């Protein structure tokens, strides 16, 4: 803890000539804006006379990176580094003003007038830039930052227009999310957590009771989604992911489950949400929709030793193309002793492997080459089908390689590899068409059977290889000299549809089968239907060319049908029938928008808007949440009793061993309770 009578020490990388932290990259010196702002806020918080003197100098240096030229297109925003000539990453304004807003909220009246004036003016200019950007609600992380900065910054500045804008955007963001179920940028290690924390901070800091309850409800809903994906066996955040960085995908970061537990311990999430993390009975399947209109939903299956997650499609918004991090539409985690093994799929152009996507020179390379494929997928517990097509290719872009890759991130964690009944002794190893690859690693067997693929070169490879310490099953559409593909230009007089490439996958506990050959034999015993309609040349109409893939074994069916001409999803199904777009579906929590929710012995009836229940019968704890925004009658039945409310808007009813707490906007009447009593 800092001693208020002792100035804090400046960091070792502090450059007194510039009054900012510095770093050297490739022989060049950079002074980053955000570390500078973080230092300024630390100095203000410690608040000795020397700290405040230094803080003003650092703040002056930071504001030299704020665009202050009237009429500039990014007026009020910041460059990422002092050395940048212009604003490029327009998200910089959020990460720069946010720490200053929080610090000035706490310390505004205790800092010198000159420092206070500079800080508040910089915040005002930043918030005006944020309002002009008005990021779309799809961009979850930055929408969360926008809402927090504008609501709390507006309250700090006592600016009614900013306050109104922030609170309105919060309501619109919740309503936008409620069209589907979960965050548009779904299930994202790191960024989902950041968004949850912004909402919790907003609830803690706002002086508006309505905003506080909306933020608490929204944080709880997002938190339950995240906690349901915490896998106790590996300690990892189970996929699939809308965005993730390379260390997260490789499971090289600290276990995310520790972060999740900290949310509960710190009060970021309410204590009752622990049911979604700690009380899961395995096996468990969770389904959520993040974009109903765009047919984007996720399925996650967890067993004691592994998890498997598959998205219905790749994340196709701007967030996948222009923002750091990559979509992982198919990913499995599994125990390998003290390590976590990872299996992930991707489509790759031009033989790239490790990417180099940076928006500024001083930012490190932290991710795999982003997935360059368009994906459709379906999952039923331990089984999945994934279909790929290249994202950008055609008559104008030369390309030297087009391939799908299934990647086991650590070759050294792989115990055995089989191709059918043949154990692989050395790599590379060719995989004949129709064969099933089996990989045993840690607690999990993985079976991968490549599907029909379009040959865009003569006899393109299908092989197992080792690349940069990873094991990869590479399934090529094309390998050869860089060339354009006239036949893939759409629309064109040569186009006959997207090239086919895909896989059937199945995972199992290692103890289930004696060896890889036994698992391969079991998978091969199933019926695989993999058929595409005859090719024809596109004539500008709406004719479809359907690719139908179905796998059936032991009475379980799994299928996927897409149109190759426009790469549109036509059908997804399991033995339960066609797959729908559930808001949230699991044994512990359910969400609907039709006015009725049932799970874990509890039943909720309320207005026909987004509502959900988290149920933990063993703890005798049930939580009903209604998102509103319009007030409606609410009846919440639990095995121990009932709560009836004449009318309420956005809010929660918590039943905990007969103790009932109600947090709601616009509540009318006195709650009627049977079998319990209200507590504050």
C-alpha positions in Angstrom: 0.0 0.0 0.0 1.3 3.5 -0.9 2.3 5.7 2.0 0.5 9.0 1.4 3.5 10.9 2.9 6.0 9.2 0.6 6.1 10.0 -3.2 5.8 7.0 -5.4 8.9 6.0 -7.3 8.9 6.7 -11.0 9.2 3.5 -13.2 12.6 2.4 -14.5 11.5 3.1 -18.1 10.5 6.7 -17.3 12.0 9.2 -19.7 12.4 12.6 -17.8 13.1 14.4 -21.1 9.6 13.6 -22.3 7.8 12.8 -19.0 6.5 9.5 -20.3 7.5 5.9 -20.0 9.6 4.8 -23.0 10.4 1.5 -24.7 12.7 0.5 -27.5 11.4 -1.5 -30.5 13.8 -2.4 -33.3 16.2 0.3 -32.3 13.5 3.1 -32.1 12.2 4.7 -29.0 8.4 5.0 -28.4 6.5 6.8 -25.7 3.1 5.1 -25.3 0.1 7.3 -24.3 -1.8 4.8 -22.1 1.0 3.8 -19.8 1.6 7.6 -19.4 -2.0 8.1 -18.4 -1.8 5.2 -16.0 1.3 6.8 -14.4 -0.4 10.1 -14.1 -3.4 8.6 -12.3 -1.2 6.7 -9.9 0.6 10.0 -9.0 -2.7 11.8 -8.6 -4.0 9.0 -6.3 -0.9 9.1 -4.1 -1.2 12.9 -4.0 1.9 14.1 -2.2 3.0 17.6 -3.4 5.8 16.0 -5.4 3.4 13.4 -6.9 1.0 16.1 -8.0 3.8 18.2 -9.5 5.0 15.2 -11.5 1.4 14.2 -12.4 0.8 17.6 -14.0 3.9 17.2 -16.1 3.0 13.7 -17.2 -0.6 14.7 -17.9 0.7 17.6 -20.1 2.9 15.0 -22.0 -0.1 12.7 -22.5 -2.3 15.5 -23.8 0.3 16.3 -26.4 -0.9 13.0 -28.0 -4.5 14.2 -27.9 -5.7 15.7 -31.2 -6.4 19.3 -30.4 -6.6 20.9 -33.8 -10.1 22.2 -34.4 -11.7 20.6 -37.4 -9.4 17.5 -37.4 -11.5 14.4 -38.1 -10.4 12.8 -34.8 -10.5 15.9 -32.7 -10.3 14.8 -29.0 -8.9 11.4 -29.7 -5.4 10.2 -28.9 -2.5 8.6 -30.8 -1.3 5.3 -29.4 2.2 6.6 -29.1 3.7 10.1 -29.0 5.6 9.3 -32.1 2.5 8.6 -34.2 1.8 11.3 -36.8 -2.0 10.9 -36.6 -4.8 9.0 -34.9 -5.2 5.5 -36.4 -6.6 3.3 -33.7 -9.7 5.2 -32.7 -10.2 3.0 -29.6 -7.3 4.8 -28.0 -9.5 7.5 -26.5 -11.4 5.0 -24.3 -8.3 3.4 -22.8 -6.8 6.9 -22.2 -9.6 8.8 -20.7 -11.1 5.9 -18.6 -8.4 5.7 -15.9 -8.5 9.5 -15.7 -12.3 9.6 -15.3 -12.1 7.2 -12.4 -9.3 9.0 -10.7 -10.8 12.4 -11.0 -14.1 11.1 -9.7 -12.2 10.1 -6.5 -9.7 13.0 -6.3 -11.3 15.9 -8.1 -11.5 18.2 -5.1 -8.1 17.4 -3.7 -5.9 18.3 -6.7 -4.5 21.7 -7.7 -6.8 23.8 -9.8 -4.5 23.9 -12.8 -4.2 20.1 -12.9 -8.0 19.7 -12.4 -8.8 22.1 -15.2 -6.5 20.3 -17.6 -7.8 16.9 -16.7 -11.4 17.8 -17.0 -10.9 19.5 -20.3 -9.0 16.5 -21.7 -11.9 14.2 -20.6 -14.5 16.5 -22.1 -12.7 16.5 -25.5 -12.3 12.7 -25.3 -16.0 12.2 -24.5 -17.0 14.4 -27.4 -14.8 12.3 -29.7 -16.4 9.1 -28.3 -19.9 10.5 -29.1 -18.9 11.3 -32.7 -17.5 7.8 -33.2 -20.6 6.3 -31.7 -19.3 2.7 -32.0 -21.9 0.1 -33.1 -23.3 -2.1 -30.4 -21.9 -5.1 -32.2 -18.4 -4.1 -31.0 -19.1 -5.3 -27.5 -15.9 -4.3 -25.7 -15.8 -0.8 -27.0 -19.6 -0.4 -26.6 -19.0 -1.3 -22.9 -16.2 1.3 -22.7 -18.4 3.9 -24.5 -21.3 3.4 -22.0 -19.0 3.5 -18.9 -16.9 6.5 -20.0 -19.9 8.5 -21.1 -22.2 7.8 -18.1 -19.5 8.3 -15.5 -17.6 10.9 -17.4 -20.9 12.8 -17.9 -21.6 12.6 -14.2 -18.1 13.8 -13.4 -18.5 16.8 -15.7 -22.1 17.4 -14.7 -23.0 17.4 -18.4 -26.6 16.4 -18.9 -26.3 15.8 -22.6 -23.4 13.3 -22.1 -25.3 11.7 -19.2 -28.4 11.2 -21.3 -26.4 9.8 -24.2 -24.6 7.3 -22.0 -27.7 6.0 -20.3 -29.6 5.8 -23.6 -26.7 3.7 -25.1 -26.8 1.4 -22.1 -30.5 0.7 -22.7 -30.0 0.3 -26.4 -27.1 -2.1 -25.9 -29.1 -4.3 -23.6 -32.0 -4.2 -26.0 -29.7 -5.1 -28.9 -28.2 -8.0 -27.0 -31.7 -9.2 -26.0 -32.6 -9.7 -29.7 -30.4 -12.8 -29.5 -29.2 -13.7 -26.0 -25.6 -13.1 -25.2 -22.9 -10.5 -26.3 -22.4 -10.2 -30.0 -18.7 -10.6 -29.4 -19.5 -13.9 -27.6 -17.5 -15.8 -25.1 -14.2 -13.9 -25.5 -11.4 -14.6 -23.0 -10.2 -11.2 -21.9 -12.7 -9.0 -23.6 -15.9 -10.5 -22.2 -14.4 -10.1 -18.8 -13.5 -6.5 -19.5 -17.1 -5.8 -20.5 -18.5 -7.5 -17.4 -16.1 -5.3 -15.3 -17.2 -2.1 -17.0 -20.8 -2.9 -16.3 -20.1 -3.7 -12.7 -18.0 -0.5 -12.3 -20.8 1.5 -13.8 -23.3 0.0 -11.3 -20.9 0.8 -8.4 -20.1 4.4 -9.5 -23.2 5.8 -11.0 -25.4 8.1 -9.0 -28.6 7.1 -10.9 -30.5 4.2 -9.4 -32.2 3.1 -12.7 -28.8 2.9 -14.4 -27.4 1.0 -11.5 -30.0 -1.7 -11.7 -29.8 -2.1 -15.5 -26.0 -2.3 -15.3 -26.2 -4.9 -12.5 -28.7 -7.0 -14.4 -26.6 -6.8 -17.6 -23.4 -7.7 -15.8 -25.1 -10.7 -14.1 -26.4 -12.0 -17.4 -23.0 -11.7 -19.1 -21.3 -13.1 -16.0 -23.5 -16.2 -15.9 -22.7 -16.8 -19.5 -18.9 -16.6 -18.8 -19.1 -18.7 -15.6 -21.0 -21.4 -17.3 -18.0 -21.8 -19.7 -15.5 -22.1 -16.9 -14.2 -25.7 -17.1 -13.2 -27.0 -13.6 -11.1 -29.8 -15.1 -8.7 -27.6 -17.0 -9.3 -24.3 -15.3 -9.8 -22.8 -18.8 -12.5 -20.7 -20.4 -14.2 -23.2 -22.7 -14.7 -22.2 -26.4 -15.7 -21.4 -29.0 -14.4 -17.8 -29.0 -15.4 -14.8 -31.0 -12.0 -13.2 -30.3 -8.9 -14.5 -28.5 -5.2 -13.8 -28.5 -2.5 -16.3 -29.2 -1.5 -16.9 -25.6 -5.2 -17.4 -24.7 -5.7 -19.9 -27.5 -2.5 -21.8 -26.5 -3.6 -21.8 -22.8 -0.4 -20.0 -21.8 -2.2 -17.4 -19.7 -3.1 -18.1 -16.0 -6.2 -20.2 -15.8 -9.2 -18.0 -16.5 -11.3 -19.8 -13.8 -9.2 -17.9 -11.2 -10.2 -14.6 -12.8 -13.9 -15.8 -12.7 -13.6 -16.7 -9.0 -12.1 -13.2 -8.4 -15.2 -11.6 -9.9 -17.3 -13.2 -7.3 -15.0 -12.7 -4.4 -14.5 -9.0 -5.3 -18.2 -8.3 -5.8 -17.9 -7.7 -9.5 -20.5 -10.4 -9.8 -23.0 -11.2 -7.1 -22.3 -14.2 -4.8 -25.2 -16.2 -6.1 -23.6 -16.5 -9.6 -21.1 -18.9 -8.1 -23.7 -21.6 -8.9 -22.9 -21.2 -12.6 -19.2 -21.8 -12.0 -18.8 -24.2 -9.1 -22.0 -26.3 -9.1 -21.9 -27.7 -12.7 -22.5 -31.4 -12.9 -20.6 -33.1 -15.8 -21.3 -33.7 -18.6 -22.8 -30.4 -19.4 -23.9 -28.8 -22.6 -24.5 -25.0 -23.0 -26.1 -23.3 -26.0 -26.3 -19.5 -26.6 -27.2 -17.2 -29.5 -25.2 -14.0 -30.1 -26.7 -12.9 -33.4 -30.1 -14.5 -34.3 -30.4 -12.6 -37.6 -26.9 -13.5 -38.6 -27.4 -17.2 -37.5 -24.5 -17.0 -35.1 -24.7 -19.2 -32.0 -22.4 -21.3 -29.9 -22.5 -24.8 -28.4 -20.1 -25.9 -25.6 -19.9 -29.4 -24.2 -17.9 -30.1 -21.0 -16.9 -33.4 -19.4 -14.6 -34.0 -16.5 -11.4 -34.0 -18.5 -12.1 -32.0 -21.6 -14.4 -29.4 -23.3 -15.4 -29.0 -26.9 -17.0 -25.8 -28.4 -18.3 -25.1 -31.9 -19.8 -21.9 -33.3 -22.5 -22.1 -36.0 -20.4 -19.6 -38.1 -17.3 -17.5 -38.0 -17.6 -14.0 -36.5 -18.2 -12.1 -39.7 -18.4 -8.5 -38.3 -15.7 -5.9 -38.4 -14.6 -7.1 -35.0 -13.0 -10.2 -36.7 -11.4 -8.4 -39.6 -10.0 -5.2 -38.2 -9.5 -5.7 -34.5 -6.8 -7.8 -32.8 -7.7 -11.3 -31.8 -9.1 -14.1 -33.9 -12.3 -16.1 -34.0 -11.9 -19.8 -32.9 -15.1 -21.4 -34.3 -13.9 -24.9 -33.2 -11.8 -25.5 -30.2 -11.2 -28.2 -27.6 -9.3 -28.1 -24.2 -8.1 -31.2 -22.4 -6.0 -32.1 -19.4 -2.4 -33.1 -20.0 -1.0 -33.6 -16.5 -0.2 -30.1 -15.3 -0.6 -28.7 -18.8 -3.7 -27.9 -20.9 -3.9 -29.3 -24.4 -5.7 -27.4 -27.1 -7.1 -28.4 -30.5 -8.3 -25.7 -32.8 -9.3 -25.4 -36.4 -8.6 -22.6 -38.9 -8.4 -21.9 -42.6 -5.1 -20.5 -43.9 -4.0 -18.7 -47.0 -0.5 -18.4 -48.4 1.1 -20.8 -45.9 1.1 -18.2 -43.2 1.3 -19.4 -39.7 2.3 -16.9 -37.1 0.6 -13.6 -37.9 1.9 -10.1 -37.5 -1.1 -7.9 -37.0 -0.2 -4.7 -35.1 -1.7 -1.3 -35.2 1.4 0.5 -33.9 5.1 -0.4 -33.9 5.4 -0.8 -30.1 2.7 -3.4 -29.8 3.8 -7.0 -29.6 2.9 -9.9 -31.8 0.5 -12.0 -29.7 -1.7 -14.0 -32.1 -1.9 -16.7 -34.7 -2.6 -15.7 -38.2 -6.3 -14.8 -38.1 -8.7 -17.4 -39.5 -9.1 -16.7 -43.2 -12.0 -19.0 -43.7 -15.7 -18.7 -43.7 -17.2 -21.4 -41.4 -20.4 -23.2 -40.8 -20.6 -25.6 -37.9 -22.9 -27.8 -35.9 -22.3 -29.7 -32.6 -24.0 -32.4 -30.7 -22.2 -33.0 -27.4 -19.0 -34.8 -28.4 -19.6 -34.7 -32.1 -19.2 -31.8 -34.6 -19.2 -31.0 -38.3 -17.3 -28.0 -39.6 -17.4 -26.7 -43.2 -14.9 -24.1 -44.5 -14.5 -21.9 -47.5 -11.8 -19.2 -48.1 -12.8 -15.8 -46.9 -11.1 -13.6 -49.6 -10.0 -15.2 -52.8 -10.8 -14.9 -56.5 -9.7 -13.5 -59.8 -7.7 -10.6 -58.4 -5.7 -12.0 -55.4 -2.8 -14.3 -56.1 -2.5 -17.0 -53.6 0.1 -19.8 -53.1 -1.9 -22.0 -50.7 -5.4 -22.7 -49.5 -5.9 -25.1 -46.7 -7.8 -26.1 -43.6 -5.8 -27.0 -40.6 -6.7 -28.8 -37.4 -4.0 -27.9 -34.9 -2.9 -29.5 -31.7 -1.1 -26.6 -30.1 1.6 -28.7 -28.3 3.2 -31.6 -30.3 5.1 -32.6 -27.1 1.7 -33.2 -25.4 0.6 -35.6 -28.1 0.9 -39.2 -26.9 -0.1 -41.1 -30.1 -1.3 -40.6 -33.6 -3.3 -43.0 -35.7 -4.5 -43.0 -39.3 -7.3 -45.6 -39.2 -5.8 -48.8 -37.7 -2.2 -47.7 -38.5 -0.1 -46.0 -35.8 2.0 -43.2 -37.1 5.6 -43.5 -36.3 7.0 -40.4 -38.1 5.9 -37.1 -39.6 5.0 -35.9 -42.1 2.4 -38.6 -42.9 -0.1 -38.5 -45.8 -3.7 -39.1 -44.9 -5.6 -41.1 -47.6 -9.1 -39.9 -48.5 -11.8 -41.5 -46.4 -9.5 -42.3 -43.5 -9.9 -41.0 -39.9 -7.1 -39.4 -38.0 -7.0 -40.2 -34.3 -4.9 -38.2 -31.8 -4.5 -39.2 -28.2 -3.3 -36.4 -25.9 -3.8 -36.2 -22.2 -7.3 -37.1 -21.2 -8.8 -36.8 -24.7 -9.0 -38.8 -27.9 -9.8 -36.6 -31.0 -11.1 -38.2 -34.2 -11.0 -36.1 -37.4 -12.3 -37.3 -40.7 -11.7 -34.9 -43.6 -14.7 -34.5 -45.9 -14.9 -34.0 -49.7 -12.6 -31.2 -50.8 -12.3 -29.4 -54.1 -8.9 -29.8 -55.8 -7.7 -26.5 -57.1 -4.3 -27.9 -57.9 -3.2 -31.4 -59.0 -3.5 -33.8 -56.1 -3.1 -31.2 -53.2 -1.8 -32.7 -50.0 -3.7 -34.0 -47.1 -1.2 -34.8 -44.4 -0.1 -34.7 -40.7 2.9 -32.4 -40.1 4.7 -30.7 -37.3 4.9 -26.9 -37.5 6.6 -24.7 -35.0 6.2 -27.3 -32.2 2.5 -27.9 -33.1 0.9 -30.9 -34.7 -1.3 -30.1 -37.7 -3.6 -32.0 -39.9 -3.5 -30.0 -43.2 -6.2 -30.4 -45.8 -5.4 -28.4 -48.9 -7.6 -27.1 -51.6 -4.5 -25.6 -53.4 -0.8 -25.9 -53.1 1.5 -24.4 -55.7 2.9 -21.2 -57.2 1.0 -18.0 -56.4 -1.9 -17.6 -58.8 -5.3 -16.1 -59.1 -8.4 -18.2 -59.3 -10.8 -17.1 -62.0 -13.2 -19.8 -61.1 -13.7 -18.4 -57.6 -14.4 -14.9 -58.6 -18.0 -14.1 -57.6 -20.0 -13.1 -59.5 -18.3 -14.2 -62.7 -18.8 -16.2 -65.8 -16.7 -19.0 -64.4 -18.1 -19.3 -60.9 -19.5 -22.7 -59.9 -19.5 -22.2 -56.1 -17.1 -22.1 -53.2 -14.5 -24.8 -52.9 -15.5 -27.6 -50.5 -13.4 -28.3 -47.4 -14.5 -29.6 -44.0 -14.4 -32.2 -41.4 -16.3 -34.5 -39.1 -14.9 -34.5 -35.5 -15.5 -36.5 -32.4 -13.9 -36.5 -29.0 -13.9 -39.0 -26.2 -12.2 -39.7 -22.8 -9.0 -41.7 -23.3 -10.2 -44.5 -21.1 -13.2 -45.2 -23.3 -11.1 -46.9 -26.0 -8.1 -49.2 -25.7 -6.2 -47.4 -28.4 -6.6 -45.1 -31.4 -7.4 -48.0 -33.8 -10.4 -48.9 -31.6 -11.7 -45.4 -31.7 -11.1 -45.1 -35.4 -13.0 -48.3 -36.0 -16.0 -47.0 -33.9 -16.1 -43.7 -35.9 -15.8 -45.6 -39.2 -18.8 -47.7 -38.2 -21.0 -44.7 -38.4 -22.8 -43.7 -41.6 -21.3 -40.5 -43.2 -23.3 -38.9 -45.9 -21.2 -36.3 -47.7 -22.8 -35.1 -51.0 -22.9 -32.0 -53.0 -25.2 -31.3 -55.9 -23.7 -31.2 -59.4 -21.8 -28.1 -60.4 -23.2 -25.4 -62.7 -22.0 -22.0 -63.8 -23.5 -19.0 -62.0 -25.9 -17.0 -64.2 -26.9 -14.2 -61.8 -30.0 -16.0 -60.4 -30.9 -17.5 -57.1 -30.2 -21.1 -58.0 -28.6 -23.1 -55.2 -26.0 -25.8 -55.1 -26.4 -27.7 -51.8 -23.7 -29.5 -49.9 -25.3 -31.9 -47.4 -23.2 -33.6 -44.7 -24.7 -35.9 -42.1 -23.1 -38.4 -39.6 -25.2 -41.1 -37.9 -24.3 -43.7 -35.3 -26.1 -45.4 -32.4 -29.3 -43.5 -33.1 -27.6 -40.1 -33.0 -27.7 -37.9 -36.0 -25.8 -34.7 -36.8 -26.1 -32.8 -40.0 -25.3 -29.6 -41.8 -26.5 -28.2 -45.2 -25.1 -25.2 -46.9 -25.5 -23.5 -50.3 -22.1 -23.5 -52.1 -23.1 -20.7 -54.5 -23.6 -18.0 -51.9 -22.2 -19.8 -48.8 -25.5 -19.6 -47.0 -26.6 -21.9 -44.2 -29.7 -23.9 -45.1 -30.1 -26.4 -42.2 -28.5 -27.6 -39.0 -29.8 -30.6 -37.2 -29.3 -33.4 -34.6 -31.4 -36.4 -33.5 -33.6 -33.8 -31.7 -34.5 -32.2 -35.0 -33.6 -28.8 -36.6 -31.4 -26.6 -34.4 -33.0 -23.4 -33.3 -31.4 -20.2 -31.9 -31.7 -20.5 -28.1 -31.0 -17.3 -26.1 -29.5 -19.5 -23.3 -30.0 -23.1 -22.7 -28.4 -25.3 -20.1 -29.4 -27.4 -17.1 -28.5 -24.6 -14.7 -29.8 -21.5 -16.6 -32.3 -20.7 -19.3 -33.3 -17.5 -21.1 -36.3 -16.9 -23.3 -38.3 -13.9 -24.6 -41.8 -15.3 -24.6 -42.8 -14.5 -21.0 -42.1 -18.0 -19.6 -38.9 -19.6 -18.3 -38.5 -23.0 -16.5 -35.4 -24.6 -15.2 -34.2 -26.5 -12.0 -37.7 -26.8 -10.6 -38.4 -23.0 -10.9 -40.9 -21.3 -13.2 -41.0 -17.6 -14.1 -43.9 -15.8 -15.8 -43.4 -12.2 -16.7 -43.7 -9.8 -19.7 -42.9 -11.0 -23.1 -39.3 -9.8 -23.1 -35.9 -11.2 -22.3 -36.0 -13.1 -18.9 -33.9 -15.8 -17.4 -33.5 -18.1 -14.4 -30.3 -19.4 -12.7 -31.2 -22.4 -10.6 -29.3 -24.2 -7.9 -31.6 -26.6 -6.1 -28.9 -28.1 -3.9 -28.1 -24.6 -2.5 -31.9 -23.8 -2.5 -31.1 -20.7 -4.5 -33.0 -19.6 -7.5 -32.7 -16.2 -9.3 -35.2 -14.8 -11.7 -34.2 -11.8 -13.9 -36.5 -9.8 -16.1 -34.8 -7.4 -18.6 -37.9 -5.2 -19.4 -37.6 -2.4 -20.2 -41.4 -2.1 -20.0 -42.9 -2.9 -16.6 -45.0 -6.1 -16.3 -46.5 -8.5 -13.7 -44.1 -11.1 -12.4 -44.7 -14.5 -10.9 -41.8 -16.6 -9.7 -42.5 -20.1 -8.5 -39.7 -22.1 -6.8 -40.0 -25.5 -5.0 -40.0 -23.7 -1.6 -42.6 -21.0 -2.4 -43.6 -18.2 -4.7 -43.1 -14.5 -5.3 -45.7 -12.3 -7.0 -45.1 -8.7 -8.0 -47.9 -6.5 -9.4 -45.5 -4.9 -11.9 -41.8 -4.3 -12.3 -39.3 -3.2 -15.0 -35.7 -4.4 -15.3 -34.7 -6.2 -12.2 -33.9 -9.4 -10.3 -35.7 -11.6 -7.7 -33.2 -13.7 -5.6 -34.6 -16.6 -3.6 -31.9 -17.9 -1.2 -33.1 -20.5 1.3 -36.4 -18.6 1.8 -34.7 -15.2 2.0 -36.0 -13.0 -0.8 -34.2 -9.9 -2.2 -35.7 -7.8 -5.0 -33.8 -5.2 -7.0 -36.0 -3.7 -9.7 -36.9 -0.5 -11.5 -40.4 0.8 -11.6 -41.8 -1.7 -9.1 -45.5 -1.2 -8.1 -47.3 -2.8 -5.2 -46.1 -4.8 -2.3 -44.5 -8.1 -3.3 -46.6 -11.1 -2.2 -44.4 -13.9 -0.9 -45.3 -17.5 0.1 -42.8 -19.7 1.9 -40.2 -16.9 2.4 -39.6 -13.4 3.6 -38.1 -10.2 2.1 -34.7 -9.2 3.3 -32.8 -6.0 2.5 
